[in-house]
C-alpha cells in the first residue's frame, strides 16, 4: 500500500514537472510557429497570384475557416481573380496545392503546399531543375563567386500557368515519369476545385 | 519416387546420371527457341541485351568466386549463364548497355554469391536482378519496342498496361506480335521449350500447372467487369506468366522439395500474380509473386516434410 | 553532507586524471565500438525512414542527440528517487517531454526541416536508442558519465545516418546535399525507396562487422 502511494506520488510529480515545462515551451514557441505559418502562406499567395493580376487579397471565410481568397487590382472593386487550395490523395499522401486563377479561369500559378510522396518519384512534383552541380558549388565556394539565384519554379507545376482550368487535363500536362498517380492527383484536384470555383461565381 | 529421377526431394535418393551442369545446359537449350523468337521479333538489339547480360553474369560470378577464394572456373557450370539468360528474357529489347550489366551484378552478387553461391540463395537471382532494375529505372524498363510486323511507328504498350488491352488478338499474343520483354512474348517458342523440359523430366508438372491454373481460374472469376467473366486466355498469353511458371518458379534452388509443397507454391504464386495484376499498381506481377513465394519456401518445406524412410512419426 | 550527496549524483568515484579519460572513453565508444546503428542495431526504424537525404539524416541525428543528452541528464539526476518498478513510465515521460520541446522548437525556427522530417520527429519518443540508453546507462551512472554517453551515442547515430543517407541520396537521386553530383548519371530509384535503405544498412553492417573481426584477428 505504501509502495503504491509512493509510485503514484513519483509519477504525479514527474508528469507535473513535464507538463509545466511543456506549457512554458509552448507559450514561447507558439507565436513564432504562427508567424512561420503565416509567412509561408503569404509567400505562397504572392507566388500564385502575381501583383500584376491582383495585389490585394481578401479571404472569404466560412465558419471561421478560409474557403478561398478574392484578388483585387489596385483600388478597383472588380474581382481580378481567385486563389484556392485544392487537395487530393496521391500515391502516399494528401497533396495540397494552392492555385491562383484570373477571373476568366486562366491559371496564374500553382504551388504545392504539402505533400509526402515518394522521394525521387512522386516528390518530383516539387522538383526544381537547377544546373548547379556539386562541382560547380564547390568551385563557387572557393572562388567566392556570388551568383544571383534566379527564382525557378518547379517544372511540373509551372506547366499549369497560363492554362484555363477547363483545359487542365492529364492528357495535356506532362506527367512525371514513373509517378502517374501523383501527377494525376494534382491535375484532377486542380481541375475539380477550379470548376467548382467557377460555379461559385 | 514414381520414376521421376531428376527431382530434388528428401531421401531416399536414386542417383541420376545427370550432373548440375548438364541440367543447366538442358534448361538453356530449352530456352533457346524463345530467345531466337525474341531476336526475330525485335531485331538485333535483343541479341545485344542477351549477350551483355550473360557475359556480365559469368564475369561477376567468376570475379566473386575468386574473391571468396574459390575456383573461378565454377562460374562456367551453367548456372550463371542461365541466370544471365533468364535476366535478359525479362528485359525489354532495347535499353542502355549498362542496364543488363547492373542487373547481372545484382543477380549474381546480391542475390546469389552473398548467400553462399549456387544452392544457398533464397531468391531466384534473375528475378532479383529484374526487380531491382524495374524499381530503379522504371522508364527504361517500360520502354517497349515494336515487333517487326508493326505497321505504325507508335510504340505499343505491353498488353497488360490496361489501356492497351483491346488492341491485341489471341493469335498475336500467342506468336508474340506485341511489345514486351525479349523472352516472354512468343508463347509458342516457350511452349516448345516447356514440353522439352517436361519430357526430359527436368521439371515436374506440379509448379507450372498449378501456377497457371490458379491464375486462369482467378482471372476468370475476378478479372472481368462482373464475376466469372474475366478473359483468362488473355491473362495466360500476356506478360511473363508462361516464362515465369515453367522456367523461373521451377528453379531447383528456390522451390519447395516435396510434391505437396510444390503445389502449395504454385497456387501461392498464382494468387499473388492475380492480386498484383488486378489490384496492384504494377501491370505485371509474376516476378514479385515468385520472389514472394521464394521467401515462403522454407516454411512450406517444414510443413510438408516427408517422413524419413523407415522412421515412425 | 548535502555537497557529498550531490557529488555522488554528478560524478563517479575515481581518481581525477583517470576520470577525464573515462569520460572520453564513454564518448568515443558510441561512435564506433558501440555504434547504435551498426553495432547495437538500435533505432533502425527512424534510420530506415529518414535517411533519404543528407539534410534529413543530419537533422534527425541532431534532434535525437539533443533528446538523448537531455533525457540522459534528467534520468541520471533522478535515478536515486525513481522506484525501479515504475522507472519505464517515468523515463518515457521525460523523453516525450524533450521530444516535444525539439518538435516545437523545430517548427518555430526550422520550418523547412520540420516539414521534411514530418512524423519522424515526434517518433523519436519510441526510438529505442533513447530509452535504451536511459535504461542501460543513465539509470546506473552519474550525470557526467551520462552526458558523455549521450553525446557519443548521438554522434554515432548522426554519423551512421549521414553515411547511410549520403549513399542513398547519391545513388538514388544523384545528388549530395541537393546538388547534382554527375551530369548524365541515371540514379537508381531503388536506393531512395525502402528496399534501398534495407540494402544499404545491411551491407554497411556487414562491412563494419568484417573490419571489426579482421581487427580482432578472429
PDB file of C-alpha atoms in Angstrom, chain B residues 115-255:
ATOM      1  CA  UNK B 115      24.181 -16.033 -49.678  1.00  0.00           C
ATOM      2  CA  UNK B 116      26.947 -18.510 -50.417  1.00  0.00           C
ATOM      3  CA  UNK B 117      26.659 -19.269 -54.116  1.00  0.00           C
ATOM      4  CA  UNK B 118      24.702 -21.849 -56.053  1.00  0.00           C
ATOM      5  CA  UNK B 119      22.356 -23.828 -53.847  1.00  0.00           C
ATOM      6  CA  UNK B 120      22.293 -21.346 -50.997  1.00  0.00           C
ATOM      7  CA  UNK B 121      20.365 -18.451 -52.484  1.00  0.00           C
ATOM      8  CA  UNK B 122      16.884 -17.865 -51.105  1.00  0.00           C
ATOM      9  CA  UNK B 123      15.587 -15.883 -54.067  1.00  0.00           C
ATOM     10  CA  UNK B 124      15.719 -16.528 -57.759  1.00  0.00           C
ATOM     11  CA  UNK B 125      18.762 -14.445 -58.810  1.00  0.00           C
ATOM     12  CA  UNK B 126      17.483 -13.467 -62.251  1.00  0.00           C
ATOM     13  CA  UNK B 127      14.241 -12.185 -60.769  1.00  0.00           C
ATOM     14  CA  UNK B 128      16.027 -10.191 -58.075  1.00  0.00           C
ATOM     15  CA  UNK B 129      18.050  -8.539 -60.831  1.00  0.00           C
ATOM     16  CA  UNK B 130      14.970  -7.793 -62.852  1.00  0.00           C
ATOM     17  CA  UNK B 131      13.013  -6.385 -59.918  1.00  0.00           C
ATOM     18  CA  UNK B 132      15.994  -4.224 -58.927  1.00  0.00           C
ATOM     19  CA  UNK B 133      16.103  -2.759 -62.430  1.00  0.00           C
ATOM     20  CA  UNK B 134      12.317  -2.419 -62.541  1.00  0.00           C
ATOM     21  CA  UNK B 135      12.200  -0.370 -59.350  1.00  0.00           C
ATOM     22  CA  UNK B 136      15.339   1.626 -60.067  1.00  0.00           C
ATOM     23  CA  UNK B 137      14.822   2.603 -63.693  1.00  0.00           C
ATOM     24  CA  UNK B 138      11.089   2.297 -64.382  1.00  0.00           C
ATOM     25  CA  UNK B 139      11.418   4.381 -67.524  1.00  0.00           C
ATOM     26  CA  UNK B 140      13.924   2.131 -69.293  1.00  0.00           C
ATOM     27  CA  UNK B 141      12.145  -0.947 -68.070  1.00  0.00           C
ATOM     28  CA  UNK B 142       8.849   0.071 -69.639  1.00  0.00           C
ATOM     29  CA  UNK B 143      10.119   1.408 -72.950  1.00  0.00           C
ATOM     30  CA  UNK B 144       8.952  -1.262 -75.361  1.00  0.00           C
ATOM     31  CA  UNK B 145       9.974  -1.839 -78.907  1.00  0.00           C
ATOM     32  CA  UNK B 146       7.619  -2.534 -81.778  1.00  0.00           C
ATOM     33  CA  UNK B 147       7.598  -6.057 -83.165  1.00  0.00           C
ATOM     34  CA  UNK B 148       8.792  -6.383 -86.742  1.00  0.00           C
ATOM     35  CA  UNK B 149       5.241  -6.762 -88.056  1.00  0.00           C
ATOM     36  CA  UNK B 150       4.047  -3.493 -86.591  1.00  0.00           C
ATOM     37  CA  UNK B 151       2.951  -1.103 -89.329  1.00  0.00           C
ATOM     38  CA  UNK B 152       2.796   2.141 -87.409  1.00  0.00           C
ATOM     39  CA  UNK B 153       5.641   3.689 -85.513  1.00  0.00           C
ATOM     40  CA  UNK B 154       3.669   4.300 -82.350  1.00  0.00           C
ATOM     41  CA  UNK B 155       5.349   2.288 -79.647  1.00  0.00           C
ATOM     42  CA  UNK B 156       2.927  -0.249 -78.273  1.00  0.00           C
ATOM     43  CA  UNK B 157       2.426  -0.710 -74.590  1.00  0.00           C
ATOM     44  CA  UNK B 158       2.575  -4.190 -73.155  1.00  0.00           C
ATOM     45  CA  UNK B 159      -0.891  -5.708 -73.306  1.00  0.00           C
ATOM     46  CA  UNK B 160      -1.140  -5.760 -69.526  1.00  0.00           C
ATOM     47  CA  UNK B 161      -0.975  -1.971 -69.291  1.00  0.00           C
ATOM     48  CA  UNK B 162      -4.709  -1.683 -69.017  1.00  0.00           C
ATOM     49  CA  UNK B 163      -5.473   0.840 -71.754  1.00  0.00           C
ATOM     50  CA  UNK B 164      -3.672  -1.179 -74.432  1.00  0.00           C
ATOM     51  CA  UNK B 165      -5.633  -4.350 -73.894  1.00  0.00           C
ATOM     52  CA  UNK B 166      -8.286  -4.379 -76.635  1.00  0.00           C
ATOM     53  CA  UNK B 167      -5.712  -3.915 -79.396  1.00  0.00           C
ATOM     54  CA  UNK B 168      -4.495  -7.492 -79.277  1.00  0.00           C
ATOM     55  CA  UNK B 169      -5.983 -10.707 -80.529  1.00  0.00           C
ATOM     56  CA  UNK B 170      -5.059 -14.129 -79.179  1.00  0.00           C
ATOM     57  CA  UNK B 171      -3.014 -15.136 -82.204  1.00  0.00           C
ATOM     58  CA  UNK B 172      -0.813 -12.040 -81.905  1.00  0.00           C
ATOM     59  CA  UNK B 173      -0.324 -12.767 -78.243  1.00  0.00           C
ATOM     60  CA  UNK B 174       0.477 -16.407 -78.901  1.00  0.00           C
ATOM     61  CA  UNK B 175       3.078 -15.646 -81.532  1.00  0.00           C
ATOM     62  CA  UNK B 176       4.488 -12.595 -79.780  1.00  0.00           C
ATOM     63  CA  UNK B 177       3.303  -9.799 -82.043  1.00  0.00           C
ATOM     64  CA  UNK B 178       3.290  -7.100 -79.378  1.00  0.00           C
ATOM     65  CA  UNK B 179       5.595  -5.078 -77.176  1.00  0.00           C
ATOM     66  CA  UNK B 180       7.107  -6.941 -74.271  1.00  0.00           C
ATOM     67  CA  UNK B 181      10.235  -8.434 -72.756  1.00  0.00           C
ATOM     68  CA  UNK B 182      12.591 -10.381 -75.028  1.00  0.00           C
ATOM     69  CA  UNK B 183      11.903 -13.878 -73.801  1.00  0.00           C
ATOM     70  CA  UNK B 184       8.309 -13.697 -72.678  1.00  0.00           C
ATOM     71  CA  UNK B 185       6.481 -12.635 -75.827  1.00  0.00           C
ATOM     72  CA  UNK B 186       6.461 -15.723 -78.015  1.00  0.00           C
ATOM     73  CA  UNK B 187       4.312 -18.233 -76.145  1.00  0.00           C
ATOM     74  CA  UNK B 188       4.730 -20.780 -78.949  1.00  0.00           C
ATOM     75  CA  UNK B 189       8.510 -20.872 -78.523  1.00  0.00           C
ATOM     76  CA  UNK B 190       8.204 -21.024 -74.740  1.00  0.00           C
ATOM     77  CA  UNK B 191       5.750 -23.896 -75.022  1.00  0.00           C
ATOM     78  CA  UNK B 192       8.218 -25.852 -77.168  1.00  0.00           C
ATOM     79  CA  UNK B 193      10.890 -25.425 -74.504  1.00  0.00           C
ATOM     80  CA  UNK B 194       8.480 -26.278 -71.695  1.00  0.00           C
ATOM     81  CA  UNK B 195       7.385 -29.503 -73.371  1.00  0.00           C
ATOM     82  CA  UNK B 196      11.042 -30.416 -73.854  1.00  0.00           C
ATOM     83  CA  UNK B 197      11.768 -29.912 -70.147  1.00  0.00           C
ATOM     84  CA  UNK B 198       8.698 -31.893 -69.131  1.00  0.00           C
ATOM     85  CA  UNK B 199       9.544 -34.755 -71.475  1.00  0.00           C
ATOM     86  CA  UNK B 200      13.145 -34.806 -70.257  1.00  0.00           C
ATOM     87  CA  UNK B 201      11.711 -34.831 -66.716  1.00  0.00           C
ATOM     88  CA  UNK B 202      13.866 -31.897 -65.711  1.00  0.00           C
ATOM     89  CA  UNK B 203      10.827 -30.139 -64.315  1.00  0.00           C
ATOM     90  CA  UNK B 204       7.674 -31.724 -62.998  1.00  0.00           C
ATOM     91  CA  UNK B 205       4.165 -30.545 -63.796  1.00  0.00           C
ATOM     92  CA  UNK B 206       3.316 -29.501 -60.218  1.00  0.00           C
ATOM     93  CA  UNK B 207       4.502 -25.911 -60.060  1.00  0.00           C
ATOM     94  CA  UNK B 208       3.812 -24.649 -63.610  1.00  0.00           C
ATOM     95  CA  UNK B 209       0.372 -26.151 -63.950  1.00  0.00           C
ATOM     96  CA  UNK B 210      -0.941 -25.175 -60.524  1.00  0.00           C
ATOM     97  CA  UNK B 211       0.560 -21.693 -61.032  1.00  0.00           C
ATOM     98  CA  UNK B 212      -1.026 -21.160 -64.450  1.00  0.00           C
ATOM     99  CA  UNK B 213      -4.245 -22.886 -63.429  1.00  0.00           C
ATOM    100  CA  UNK B 214      -4.669 -20.634 -60.398  1.00  0.00           C
ATOM    101  CA  UNK B 215      -4.018 -17.507 -62.462  1.00  0.00           C
ATOM    102  CA  UNK B 216      -6.550 -18.577 -65.112  1.00  0.00           C
ATOM    103  CA  UNK B 217      -9.176 -19.554 -62.558  1.00  0.00           C
ATOM    104  CA  UNK B 218      -8.845 -16.363 -60.534  1.00  0.00           C
ATOM    105  CA  UNK B 219      -8.711 -14.026 -63.546  1.00  0.00           C
ATOM    106  CA  UNK B 220     -11.804 -15.786 -64.891  1.00  0.00           C
ATOM    107  CA  UNK B 221     -13.609 -15.163 -61.608  1.00  0.00           C
ATOM    108  CA  UNK B 222     -12.385 -11.672 -60.752  1.00  0.00           C
ATOM    109  CA  UNK B 223     -10.804 -10.332 -63.942  1.00  0.00           C
ATOM    110  CA  UNK B 224     -13.907  -9.136 -65.718  1.00  0.00           C
ATOM    111  CA  UNK B 225     -16.410  -6.393 -65.109  1.00  0.00           C
ATOM    112  CA  UNK B 226     -18.681  -8.885 -63.402  1.00  0.00           C
ATOM    113  CA  UNK B 227     -17.916 -12.129 -61.631  1.00  0.00           C
ATOM    114  CA  UNK B 228     -16.968 -15.131 -63.807  1.00  0.00           C
ATOM    115  CA  UNK B 229     -16.432 -13.100 -66.943  1.00  0.00           C
ATOM    116  CA  UNK B 230     -12.687 -12.464 -66.911  1.00  0.00           C
ATOM    117  CA  UNK B 231     -10.606 -13.026 -70.040  1.00  0.00           C
ATOM    118  CA  UNK B 232      -8.405 -15.817 -68.724  1.00  0.00           C
ATOM    119  CA  UNK B 233      -6.885 -16.685 -72.107  1.00  0.00           C
ATOM    120  CA  UNK B 234      -5.603 -13.125 -72.350  1.00  0.00           C
ATOM    121  CA  UNK B 235      -4.034 -13.373 -68.907  1.00  0.00           C
ATOM    122  CA  UNK B 236      -2.426 -16.695 -69.817  1.00  0.00           C
ATOM    123  CA  UNK B 237      -0.914 -15.391 -73.040  1.00  0.00           C
ATOM    124  CA  UNK B 238       0.257 -11.950 -71.942  1.00  0.00           C
ATOM    125  CA  UNK B 239       3.034 -10.881 -69.644  1.00  0.00           C
ATOM    126  CA  UNK B 240       5.628 -13.245 -68.256  1.00  0.00           C
ATOM    127  CA  UNK B 241       3.306 -15.901 -66.888  1.00  0.00           C
ATOM    128  CA  UNK B 242       4.438 -18.806 -69.096  1.00  0.00           C
ATOM    129  CA  UNK B 243       8.117 -17.910 -68.826  1.00  0.00           C
ATOM    130  CA  UNK B 244       7.821 -17.485 -65.072  1.00  0.00           C
ATOM    131  CA  UNK B 245       5.780 -20.614 -64.419  1.00  0.00           C
ATOM    132  CA  UNK B 246       7.885 -23.049 -66.444  1.00  0.00           C
ATOM    133  CA  UNK B 247      11.377 -21.630 -66.212  1.00  0.00           C
ATOM    134  CA  UNK B 248      11.682 -19.484 -63.093  1.00  0.00           C
ATOM    135  CA  UNK B 249       9.282 -20.774 -60.465  1.00  0.00           C
ATOM    136  CA  UNK B 250      10.765 -24.221 -61.104  1.00  0.00           C
ATOM    137  CA  UNK B 251      14.316 -23.173 -60.252  1.00  0.00           C
ATOM    138  CA  UNK B 252      15.820 -26.073 -58.313  1.00  0.00           C
ATOM    139  CA  UNK B 253      17.296 -23.989 -55.551  1.00  0.00           C
ATOM    140  CA  UNK B 254      14.371 -21.759 -54.699  1.00  0.00           C
ATOM    141  CA  UNK B 255      11.374 -24.078 -54.911  1.00  0.00           C
TER     142      UNK B 255
END
